[in-house]
Amino acid sequence: MNKPWRLWYRQPADDRWNCALPLGAGRLGAMVFGNVVDERIQLNEDSLWSGGPRDRTNPDACAAVPSIRQLLREGRLTEAQTLACDALSGIPDSQRNYEPLADLLLTFLHPETPTNAPDDYQRELDLHDGIARVSYRWGALTCTREHLISYPDQVMAIRVTADHPGGVSVRARVERGPRNNYASRYADAVQAQDGCALLMTGQTGGAQGIDFALCVRAVAEGGAVHTCGETLIVEGADAVVLLLASATSYREEDPASICCARVTRAQDKGWERLLDDHLREYRGYFDRVDLDFGETDGDDIPTDARLQRVQQGGRDAYLDALYFHYGRYLLIAASRPGSLPANLQGIWNEEFSPPWGCKYTININAQMNYWPAEVCNLPELATPLFDLIETMREPGRRMAQRMYGCRGFVCHHNTDLWGDCAPTDRNLTASFWPMGAAWLCLHLWEHYAFTGDRDFLGQVYGTLKEACLFFLDFLVEDARGRLVTSPTVSAENTYRLANGEQGSLCMGASMDNQMLDRLFQACCHAATILDVDDDFRTELEDTRRRLPQPAIGQYGQLMEWPEDYDEVEPGHRHISHLFALHPGNQISPLLTPELAQAARRTLERRLQFGGGHTGWSRAWIINFWARLLDGEQAYANVQALLAQSTYPNLFDNHPPIEIWTETIDTAQNHISVEEILTRQGHASASHHNAPFQIDGNFGGAAGIVEMLVQSQHGEIHLLPALPDAWPNGQVKGLRARGNYRVDLVWRDGALARAAIHAESGGLCQVRYQDRLASFELAAGETIDINGMLSLTDTLSKV
């Protein structure tokens, strides 16, 4: 344990953004390229979006909803979809998008020119310290750079040193947008400040655009510092610290004053205190969990070389563990109390028109971002998500009333920093799905399930209740007397009717039914715990009993729609109808084996037709296989995630759907899942320019936890999906529902030791393989099981 977890490389990123190394502390983010002479540090501020809040409610929506429902009942799909596009789409049909802040451009002036490239070059991202480092020899001069972003001080600090006196000279500029355009289109001004700092100010485009400011200051040891025009110049210093801060009008009345004050306070504090405070605060999160898989080669191989080895079919247990730790690091860097939640790219984005607006896509992606928060003992990092849900409530209430004539609050498949809840993008396969707020609210319940925090539950119960109220009004009877959502979709997928007509709009998508079953159940539990709302609880329970239950279709698969339609794209990236398997718990191989077998068949069909071709989809598949207790399939998909959907800096990618269009029928051609994964890897290997999405990083990290520890239905299940590739290992600090902390050691594929610490106390049920034991633990008590003999004696066979 306590290995030096780091990403490291023997060459700069040059101009490759997906090779640069990310730093962050919630609000402020940076990508460090590590170039020797002309360095670029690309910057983000989490509240810098393209405009202000808007009411995009379509005034014709409420009157049109009954007609759309009737058309769907009558099977007039094309008419229903045409009316939905016209009457339900938000006006305008797009939300705000996330923008980059600026580039800090550094030109390093070395005292002599070597005949060859610099020697001993190395750049690294130290996950234990949250620091990016660059070092190299330039002739006789050894140069070192350290980069950090401090949450306590809300600044980025870059320390540049050389091993010869006067060896540091650097020119710094800040730019925003394309060269020669930034001053007029992207920023208002860049001004020198007291001879040793630069201040950029401006406003994002769009109505009620967001004002922003960025300040960078140089603090040199020896030498001289001055400005010339828009350039900050350091000459002949022994060392220099560059301090950078940013602020926007989203939080501050005077962003320029705030960021300049932060830089001044950081200067007064000095590098050593900045560093100490950063390490203390950052390690307080990172050190809560550790994991290794017993690998012996340490970190002596560069990260890109390790990744290439896996892409060529090799195995690397160190890289598997590093990927898990990197997922934890990214969540710590992207989401902190007081920040906005991690968006589609966390907080790292270099484009003014990023893919999908770099928003909060809430039909899987934003939720997946927070799957590691509870299990990896980082519950505080979910508070930005909870804050966003509260921001959404008022716009969601207006949307529920004006669009549907319902109580409660509703949101569709996307939102932005303002909590915009209207349908967006005018996309029939995605836009008119009313479940976004419902899914997000389940994270509130999960936080209680892991922490047992009754005060928190009392604070959020009203939000859970409002989410349920909407559906009590919105649900309608189908032809069988069941209560279903309408209109809705099964996220981004399309079905084919018997007459050949294709469509997405439907009544009662399976995912909706499963999600409402979970939401109503959670709200009823909350009301019981808080001893409130008896009548409301009864109404929810009655409604829940009338929801459609998971059904099995013609191929032995779980049905995605209320009828057993054929899918237009059977290898679709979304696998929404397995929500009840994960993150829900309605389906379990231990409790509902027939449905679990149908879930398995669903996964097999998705994969045989090319599913999992995006990183986040592959990450979800890992979690599915882990819930099905199939460690080998879960591991195969961990490897596929690394081999097909991971950039050199270990960022997750979202390759084009076209990379895998060949239809494969494994039943006829006897092609194994492993062969399919290999073929997909060959098809996707060349797509290095696919968009970055961070959700796969978080979903992959959460999936590795699911392979090691699960906590469903009142049990803590140890090593439920351990693959042969990880025969030895240990993990400490994982969290289980019921407010337990779990440490494990395993040897030769078998559990050797388990320590389960009860934070709250109560009945603790522990499962390992076919054995189950129950312990009554007091708050603060630990059950410690050492060795297989002790384990066999302790756990009774079931």
mmCIF file of C-alpha atoms in Angstrom, residues 176-439:
data_model
loop_
_atom_site.group_PDB
_atom_site.id
_atom_site.type_symbol
_atom_site.label_atom_id
_atom_site.label_comp_id
_atom_site.label_asym_id
_atom_site.label_seq_id
_atom_site.Cartn_x
_atom_site.Cartn_y
_atom_site.Cartn_z
ATOM 1 C CA ARG A 176 -8.654 33.948 -24.543
ATOM 2 C CA GLY A 177 -10.005 32.691 -27.839
ATOM 3 C CA PRO A 178 -8.320 32.486 -31.240
ATOM 4 C CA ARG A 179 -5.184 34.555 -31.709
ATOM 5 C CA ASN A 180 -5.876 38.099 -32.954
ATOM 6 C CA ASN A 181 -9.562 37.745 -32.059
ATOM 7 C CA TYR A 182 -9.565 37.426 -28.321
ATOM 8 C CA ALA A 183 -9.535 41.136 -27.426
ATOM 9 C CA SER A 184 -12.679 41.961 -29.385
ATOM 10 C CA ARG A 185 -14.636 38.692 -29.186
ATOM 11 C CA TYR A 186 -13.623 36.899 -26.036
ATOM 12 C CA ALA A 187 -12.172 39.380 -23.542
ATOM 13 C CA ASP A 188 -12.448 43.102 -23.004
ATOM 14 C CA ALA A 189 -8.965 43.919 -21.769
ATOM 15 C CA VAL A 190 -5.625 42.650 -20.503
ATOM 16 C CA GLN A 191 -3.920 45.225 -18.273
ATOM 17 C CA ALA A 192 -0.665 45.407 -16.387
ATOM 18 C CA GLN A 193 -0.985 45.706 -12.599
ATOM 19 C CA ASP A 194 1.743 47.383 -10.468
ATOM 20 C CA GLY A 195 4.523 46.164 -12.739
ATOM 21 C CA CYS A 196 4.390 42.493 -11.720
ATOM 22 C CA ALA A 197 0.902 41.252 -12.600
ATOM 23 C CA LEU A 198 -1.588 41.004 -15.457
ATOM 24 C CA LEU A 199 -5.381 41.356 -15.150
ATOM 25 C CA MET A 200 -7.744 40.051 -17.862
ATOM 26 C CA THR A 201 -11.427 41.084 -17.723
ATOM 27 C CA GLY A 202 -14.381 40.383 -19.972
ATOM 28 C CA GLN A 203 -17.871 38.958 -20.354
ATOM 29 C CA THR A 204 -19.185 35.791 -21.972
ATOM 30 C CA GLY A 205 -21.542 36.139 -24.890
ATOM 31 C CA GLY A 206 -25.323 35.859 -24.772
ATOM 32 C CA ALA A 207 -27.942 37.796 -22.850
ATOM 33 C CA GLN A 208 -26.924 38.489 -19.259
ATOM 34 C CA GLY A 209 -23.433 37.210 -20.000
ATOM 35 C CA ILE A 210 -21.165 36.367 -17.101
ATOM 36 C CA ASP A 211 -18.452 38.873 -16.151
ATOM 37 C CA PHE A 212 -15.087 37.332 -15.374
ATOM 38 C CA ALA A 213 -11.607 38.302 -14.304
ATOM 39 C CA LEU A 214 -8.254 36.534 -14.162
ATOM 40 C CA CYS A 215 -5.149 37.809 -12.383
ATOM 41 C CA VAL A 216 -1.636 36.392 -12.656
ATOM 42 C CA ARG A 217 1.274 37.713 -10.582
ATOM 43 C CA ALA A 218 4.981 36.835 -10.569
ATOM 44 C CA VAL A 219 6.877 36.642 -7.276
ATOM 45 C CA ALA A 220 10.587 36.211 -7.962
ATOM 46 C CA GLU A 221 13.564 35.258 -5.825
ATOM 47 C CA GLY A 222 16.342 37.423 -7.214
ATOM 48 C CA GLY A 223 16.338 38.847 -10.719
ATOM 49 C CA ALA A 224 13.777 41.353 -11.965
ATOM 50 C CA VAL A 225 10.052 41.401 -12.726
ATOM 51 C CA HIS A 226 8.312 43.935 -14.969
ATOM 52 C CA THR A 227 5.524 44.234 -17.531
ATOM 53 C CA CYS A 228 5.671 45.418 -21.120
ATOM 54 C CA GLY A 229 2.310 45.861 -22.771
ATOM 55 C CA GLU A 230 0.397 42.602 -22.185
ATOM 56 C CA THR A 231 3.492 40.610 -21.248
ATOM 57 C CA LEU A 232 4.734 39.820 -17.755
ATOM 58 C CA ILE A 233 8.523 39.355 -17.795
ATOM 59 C CA VAL A 234 10.806 37.646 -15.280
ATOM 60 C CA GLU A 235 14.561 37.917 -15.925
ATOM 61 C CA GLY A 236 17.507 36.231 -14.239
ATOM 62 C CA ALA A 237 15.658 34.943 -11.167
ATOM 63 C CA ASP A 238 16.850 32.092 -8.975
ATOM 64 C CA ALA A 239 13.222 30.971 -8.734
ATOM 65 C CA VAL A 240 9.779 32.403 -9.427
ATOM 66 C CA VAL A 241 6.265 31.623 -8.266
ATOM 67 C CA LEU A 242 3.425 32.508 -10.621
ATOM 68 C CA LEU A 243 0.143 33.007 -8.769
ATOM 69 C CA LEU A 244 -3.146 32.935 -10.666
ATOM 70 C CA ALA A 245 -6.746 33.424 -9.538
ATOM 71 C CA SER A 246 -10.069 33.916 -11.276
ATOM 72 C CA ALA A 247 -13.604 34.946 -10.320
ATOM 73 C CA THR A 248 -16.912 35.581 -12.092
ATOM 74 C CA SER A 249 -20.124 37.511 -11.517
ATOM 75 C CA TYR A 250 -21.944 34.217 -10.956
ATOM 76 C CA ARG A 251 -20.651 34.401 -7.371
ATOM 77 C CA GLU A 252 -19.038 37.837 -6.960
ATOM 78 C CA GLU A 253 -20.163 41.428 -7.525
ATOM 79 C CA ASP A 254 -16.625 42.568 -8.403
ATOM 80 C CA PRO A 255 -14.685 39.625 -9.897
ATOM 81 C CA ALA A 256 -11.550 41.683 -10.618
ATOM 82 C CA SER A 257 -11.158 42.820 -7.011
ATOM 83 C CA ILE A 258 -11.765 39.316 -5.690
ATOM 84 C CA CYS A 259 -9.176 37.561 -7.841
ATOM 85 C CA CYS A 260 -6.575 40.281 -7.279
ATOM 86 C CA ALA A 261 -7.140 40.010 -3.520
ATOM 87 C CA ARG A 262 -6.690 36.231 -3.660
ATOM 88 C CA VAL A 263 -3.392 36.596 -5.464
ATOM 89 C CA THR A 264 -2.190 39.189 -2.965
ATOM 90 C CA ARG A 265 -3.075 36.978 -0.006
ATOM 91 C CA ALA A 266 -1.278 34.063 -1.623
ATOM 92 C CA GLN A 267 1.805 36.208 -2.181
ATOM 93 C CA ASP A 268 1.801 37.208 1.457
ATOM 94 C CA LYS A 269 1.473 33.599 2.497
ATOM 95 C CA GLY A 270 4.445 32.389 0.458
ATOM 96 C CA TRP A 271 5.075 29.159 -1.455
ATOM 97 C CA GLU A 272 5.888 26.932 1.503
ATOM 98 C CA ARG A 273 2.689 27.753 3.394
ATOM 99 C CA LEU A 274 0.636 27.510 0.226
ATOM 100 C CA LEU A 275 2.118 24.083 -0.408
ATOM 101 C CA ASP A 276 1.633 22.847 3.160
ATOM 102 C CA ASP A 277 -1.988 23.964 3.301
ATOM 103 C CA HIS A 278 -2.705 22.449 -0.100
ATOM 104 C CA LEU A 279 -1.176 19.088 0.829
ATOM 105 C CA ARG A 280 -2.980 18.945 4.160
ATOM 106 C CA GLU A 281 -6.363 19.701 2.636
ATOM 107 C CA TYR A 282 -5.969 17.563 -0.505
ATOM 108 C CA ARG A 283 -4.558 14.512 1.247
ATOM 109 C CA GLY A 284 -7.465 14.699 3.679
ATOM 110 C CA TYR A 285 -9.544 13.392 0.775
ATOM 111 C CA PHE A 286 -7.114 11.244 -1.188
ATOM 112 C CA ASP A 287 -5.682 9.310 1.770
ATOM 113 C CA ARG A 288 -9.077 7.992 2.867
ATOM 114 C CA VAL A 289 -8.841 5.049 0.464
ATOM 115 C CA ASP A 290 -6.006 2.928 -0.830
ATOM 116 C CA LEU A 291 -5.983 -0.029 -3.189
ATOM 117 C CA ASP A 292 -3.454 -2.212 -4.906
ATOM 118 C CA PHE A 293 -3.619 -5.510 -6.757
ATOM 119 C CA GLY A 294 -0.332 -6.942 -5.564
ATOM 120 C CA GLU A 295 1.613 -5.861 -8.640
ATOM 121 C CA THR A 296 5.403 -5.925 -8.340
ATOM 122 C CA ASP A 297 6.707 -3.582 -11.069
ATOM 123 C CA GLY A 298 5.745 -0.363 -9.285
ATOM 124 C CA ASP A 299 5.608 2.729 -11.437
ATOM 125 C CA ASP A 300 8.835 2.227 -13.374
ATOM 126 C CA ILE A 301 7.036 2.189 -16.752
ATOM 127 C CA PRO A 302 5.627 5.432 -18.218
ATOM 128 C CA THR A 303 1.851 5.640 -18.191
ATOM 129 C CA ASP A 304 1.475 5.899 -21.962
ATOM 130 C CA ALA A 305 3.658 2.819 -22.395
ATOM 131 C CA ARG A 306 1.497 0.916 -19.908
ATOM 132 C CA LEU A 307 -1.633 1.954 -21.768
ATOM 133 C CA GLN A 308 -0.141 0.928 -25.093
ATOM 134 C CA ARG A 309 0.687 -2.477 -23.626
ATOM 135 C CA VAL A 310 -2.968 -2.990 -22.675
ATOM 136 C CA GLN A 311 -4.101 -1.769 -26.093
ATOM 137 C CA GLN A 312 -1.929 -4.487 -27.581
ATOM 138 C CA GLY A 313 -3.637 -7.168 -25.489
ATOM 139 C CA GLY A 314 -1.454 -7.218 -22.386
ATOM 140 C CA ARG A 315 -2.533 -7.029 -18.771
ATOM 141 C CA ASP A 316 -1.345 -4.522 -16.205
ATOM 142 C CA ALA A 317 -2.721 -4.737 -12.673
ATOM 143 C CA TYR A 318 -0.830 -1.589 -11.680
ATOM 144 C CA LEU A 319 -2.603 0.349 -14.440
ATOM 145 C CA ASP A 320 -5.954 -1.069 -13.287
ATOM 146 C CA ALA A 321 -5.325 0.286 -9.788
ATOM 147 C CA LEU A 322 -3.901 3.553 -11.131
ATOM 148 C CA TYR A 323 -7.065 4.094 -13.171
ATOM 149 C CA PHE A 324 -9.131 3.668 -9.999
ATOM 150 C CA HIS A 325 -7.003 6.176 -8.074
ATOM 151 C CA TYR A 326 -7.115 8.581 -11.022
ATOM 152 C CA GLY A 327 -10.910 8.476 -10.922
ATOM 153 C CA ARG A 328 -10.809 9.477 -7.247
ATOM 154 C CA TYR A 329 -8.317 12.217 -8.047
ATOM 155 C CA LEU A 330 -10.486 13.651 -10.806
ATOM 156 C CA LEU A 331 -13.519 13.847 -8.521
ATOM 157 C CA ILE A 332 -11.475 15.609 -5.828
ATOM 158 C CA ALA A 333 -10.167 18.024 -8.469
ATOM 159 C CA ALA A 334 -13.512 18.696 -10.172
ATOM 160 C CA SER A 335 -16.061 18.847 -7.357
ATOM 161 C CA ARG A 336 -15.667 20.545 -3.994
ATOM 162 C CA PRO A 337 -18.066 22.118 -1.500
ATOM 163 C CA GLY A 338 -19.008 25.509 -2.923
ATOM 164 C CA SER A 339 -18.214 24.612 -6.530
ATOM 165 C CA LEU A 340 -20.564 23.622 -9.314
ATOM 166 C CA PRO A 341 -20.894 19.907 -10.013
ATOM 167 C CA ALA A 342 -18.597 18.082 -12.408
ATOM 168 C CA ASN A 343 -20.027 18.502 -15.916
ATOM 169 C CA LEU A 344 -19.551 16.340 -19.013
ATOM 170 C CA GLN A 345 -15.814 17.150 -18.927
ATOM 171 C CA GLY A 346 -15.435 17.647 -15.193
ATOM 172 C CA ILE A 347 -14.097 21.204 -15.217
ATOM 173 C CA TRP A 348 -11.654 20.833 -18.136
ATOM 174 C CA ASN A 349 -12.717 22.202 -21.515
ATOM 175 C CA GLU A 350 -10.756 24.077 -24.184
ATOM 176 C CA GLU A 351 -13.558 24.741 -26.678
ATOM 177 C CA PHE A 352 -16.039 27.617 -26.904
ATOM 178 C CA SER A 353 -18.540 25.289 -28.576
ATOM 179 C CA PRO A 354 -17.732 22.026 -26.797
ATOM 180 C CA PRO A 355 -19.368 18.682 -27.578
ATOM 181 C CA TRP A 356 -22.929 18.582 -26.200
ATOM 182 C CA GLY A 357 -22.314 22.020 -24.686
ATOM 183 C CA CYS A 358 -20.228 20.463 -21.887
ATOM 184 C CA LYS A 359 -23.412 20.732 -19.795
ATOM 185 C CA TYR A 360 -25.032 18.456 -17.225
ATOM 186 C CA THR A 361 -26.514 15.597 -19.226
ATOM 187 C CA ILE A 362 -28.780 13.917 -16.708
ATOM 188 C CA ASN A 363 -29.986 10.781 -18.466
ATOM 189 C CA ILE A 364 -26.855 8.987 -17.173
ATOM 190 C CA ASN A 365 -23.748 11.138 -17.455
ATOM 191 C CA ALA A 366 -23.963 13.583 -14.538
ATOM 192 C CA GLN A 367 -25.236 10.778 -12.320
ATOM 193 C CA MET A 368 -22.321 8.533 -13.283
ATOM 194 C CA ASN A 369 -19.928 11.340 -12.361
ATOM 195 C CA TYR A 370 -20.952 10.873 -8.739
ATOM 196 C CA TRP A 371 -21.067 7.084 -8.504
ATOM 197 C CA PRO A 372 -17.631 7.011 -6.785
ATOM 198 C CA ALA A 373 -18.483 9.703 -4.219
ATOM 199 C CA GLU A 374 -20.106 7.542 -1.548
ATOM 200 C CA VAL A 375 -18.307 4.219 -2.100
ATOM 201 C CA CYS A 376 -14.889 5.930 -2.208
ATOM 202 C CA ASN A 377 -15.552 7.788 1.065
ATOM 203 C CA LEU A 378 -15.838 11.204 -0.586
ATOM 204 C CA PRO A 379 -19.413 12.144 0.401
ATOM 205 C CA GLU A 380 -18.673 15.873 0.757
ATOM 206 C CA LEU A 381 -17.780 15.997 -2.925
ATOM 207 C CA ALA A 382 -21.397 15.233 -3.832
ATOM 208 C CA THR A 383 -22.651 18.451 -2.231
ATOM 209 C CA PRO A 384 -22.293 20.454 -5.493
ATOM 210 C CA LEU A 385 -24.683 17.983 -7.103
ATOM 211 C CA PHE A 386 -27.131 18.402 -4.235
ATOM 212 C CA ASP A 387 -26.811 22.182 -4.577
ATOM 213 C CA LEU A 388 -27.627 21.942 -8.282
ATOM 214 C CA ILE A 389 -30.755 19.912 -7.504
ATOM 215 C CA GLU A 390 -31.890 22.712 -5.200
ATOM 216 C CA THR A 391 -31.144 25.265 -7.934
ATOM 217 C CA MET A 392 -33.340 23.226 -10.287
ATOM 218 C CA ARG A 393 -36.361 23.129 -7.979
ATOM 219 C CA GLU A 394 -37.852 26.545 -8.763
ATOM 220 C CA PRO A 395 -37.369 26.329 -12.563
ATOM 221 C CA GLY A 396 -38.567 22.730 -12.308
ATOM 222 C CA ARG A 397 -41.748 23.765 -10.515
ATOM 223 C CA ARG A 398 -42.527 26.290 -13.233
ATOM 224 C CA MET A 399 -41.838 23.667 -15.862
ATOM 225 C CA ALA A 400 -44.087 21.083 -14.160
ATOM 226 C CA GLN A 401 -46.985 23.537 -13.908
ATOM 227 C CA ARG A 402 -46.714 25.359 -17.228
ATOM 228 C CA MET A 403 -45.680 22.419 -19.419
ATOM 229 C CA TYR A 404 -47.679 19.587 -17.874
ATOM 230 C CA GLY A 405 -50.156 21.127 -15.404
ATOM 231 C CA CYS A 406 -48.610 19.103 -12.577
ATOM 232 C CA ARG A 407 -47.436 19.740 -9.041
ATOM 233 C CA GLY A 408 -43.869 19.065 -7.914
ATOM 234 C CA PHE A 409 -40.833 19.697 -10.087
ATOM 235 C CA VAL A 410 -39.507 18.113 -13.260
ATOM 236 C CA CYS A 411 -36.404 18.250 -15.438
ATOM 237 C CA HIS A 412 -35.628 16.610 -18.732
ATOM 238 C CA HIS A 413 -32.377 15.164 -20.073
ATOM 239 C CA ASN A 414 -30.090 18.196 -19.625
ATOM 240 C CA THR A 415 -29.590 21.169 -17.359
ATOM 241 C CA ASP A 416 -27.048 23.953 -16.924
ATOM 242 C CA LEU A 417 -25.624 26.045 -14.102
ATOM 243 C CA TRP A 418 -28.918 27.970 -13.849
ATOM 244 C CA GLY A 419 -30.970 24.798 -13.347
ATOM 245 C CA ASP A 420 -32.723 25.113 -16.724
ATOM 246 C CA CYS A 421 -35.322 22.307 -16.784
ATOM 247 C CA ALA A 422 -36.907 22.749 -20.238
ATOM 248 C CA PRO A 423 -36.400 20.172 -22.990
ATOM 249 C CA THR A 424 -33.291 20.973 -24.995
ATOM 250 C CA ASP A 425 -31.783 20.129 -28.389
ATOM 251 C CA ARG A 426 -35.105 19.233 -30.140
ATOM 252 C CA ASN A 427 -33.997 15.609 -30.233
ATOM 253 C CA LEU A 428 -36.783 13.022 -30.416
ATOM 254 C CA THR A 429 -34.615 10.279 -28.949
ATOM 255 C CA ALA A 430 -33.675 12.254 -25.832
ATOM 256 C CA SER A 431 -35.326 15.633 -25.253
ATOM 257 C CA PHE A 432 -38.809 14.637 -24.108
ATOM 258 C CA TRP A 433 -37.817 12.431 -21.196
ATOM 259 C CA PRO A 434 -39.214 13.747 -17.881
ATOM 260 C CA MET A 435 -37.059 11.692 -15.509
ATOM 261 C CA GLY A 436 -33.901 13.800 -15.059
ATOM 262 C CA ALA A 437 -34.827 15.275 -11.668
ATOM 263 C CA ALA A 438 -36.154 11.926 -10.452
ATOM 264 C CA TRP A 439 -32.834 10.202 -11.093
#
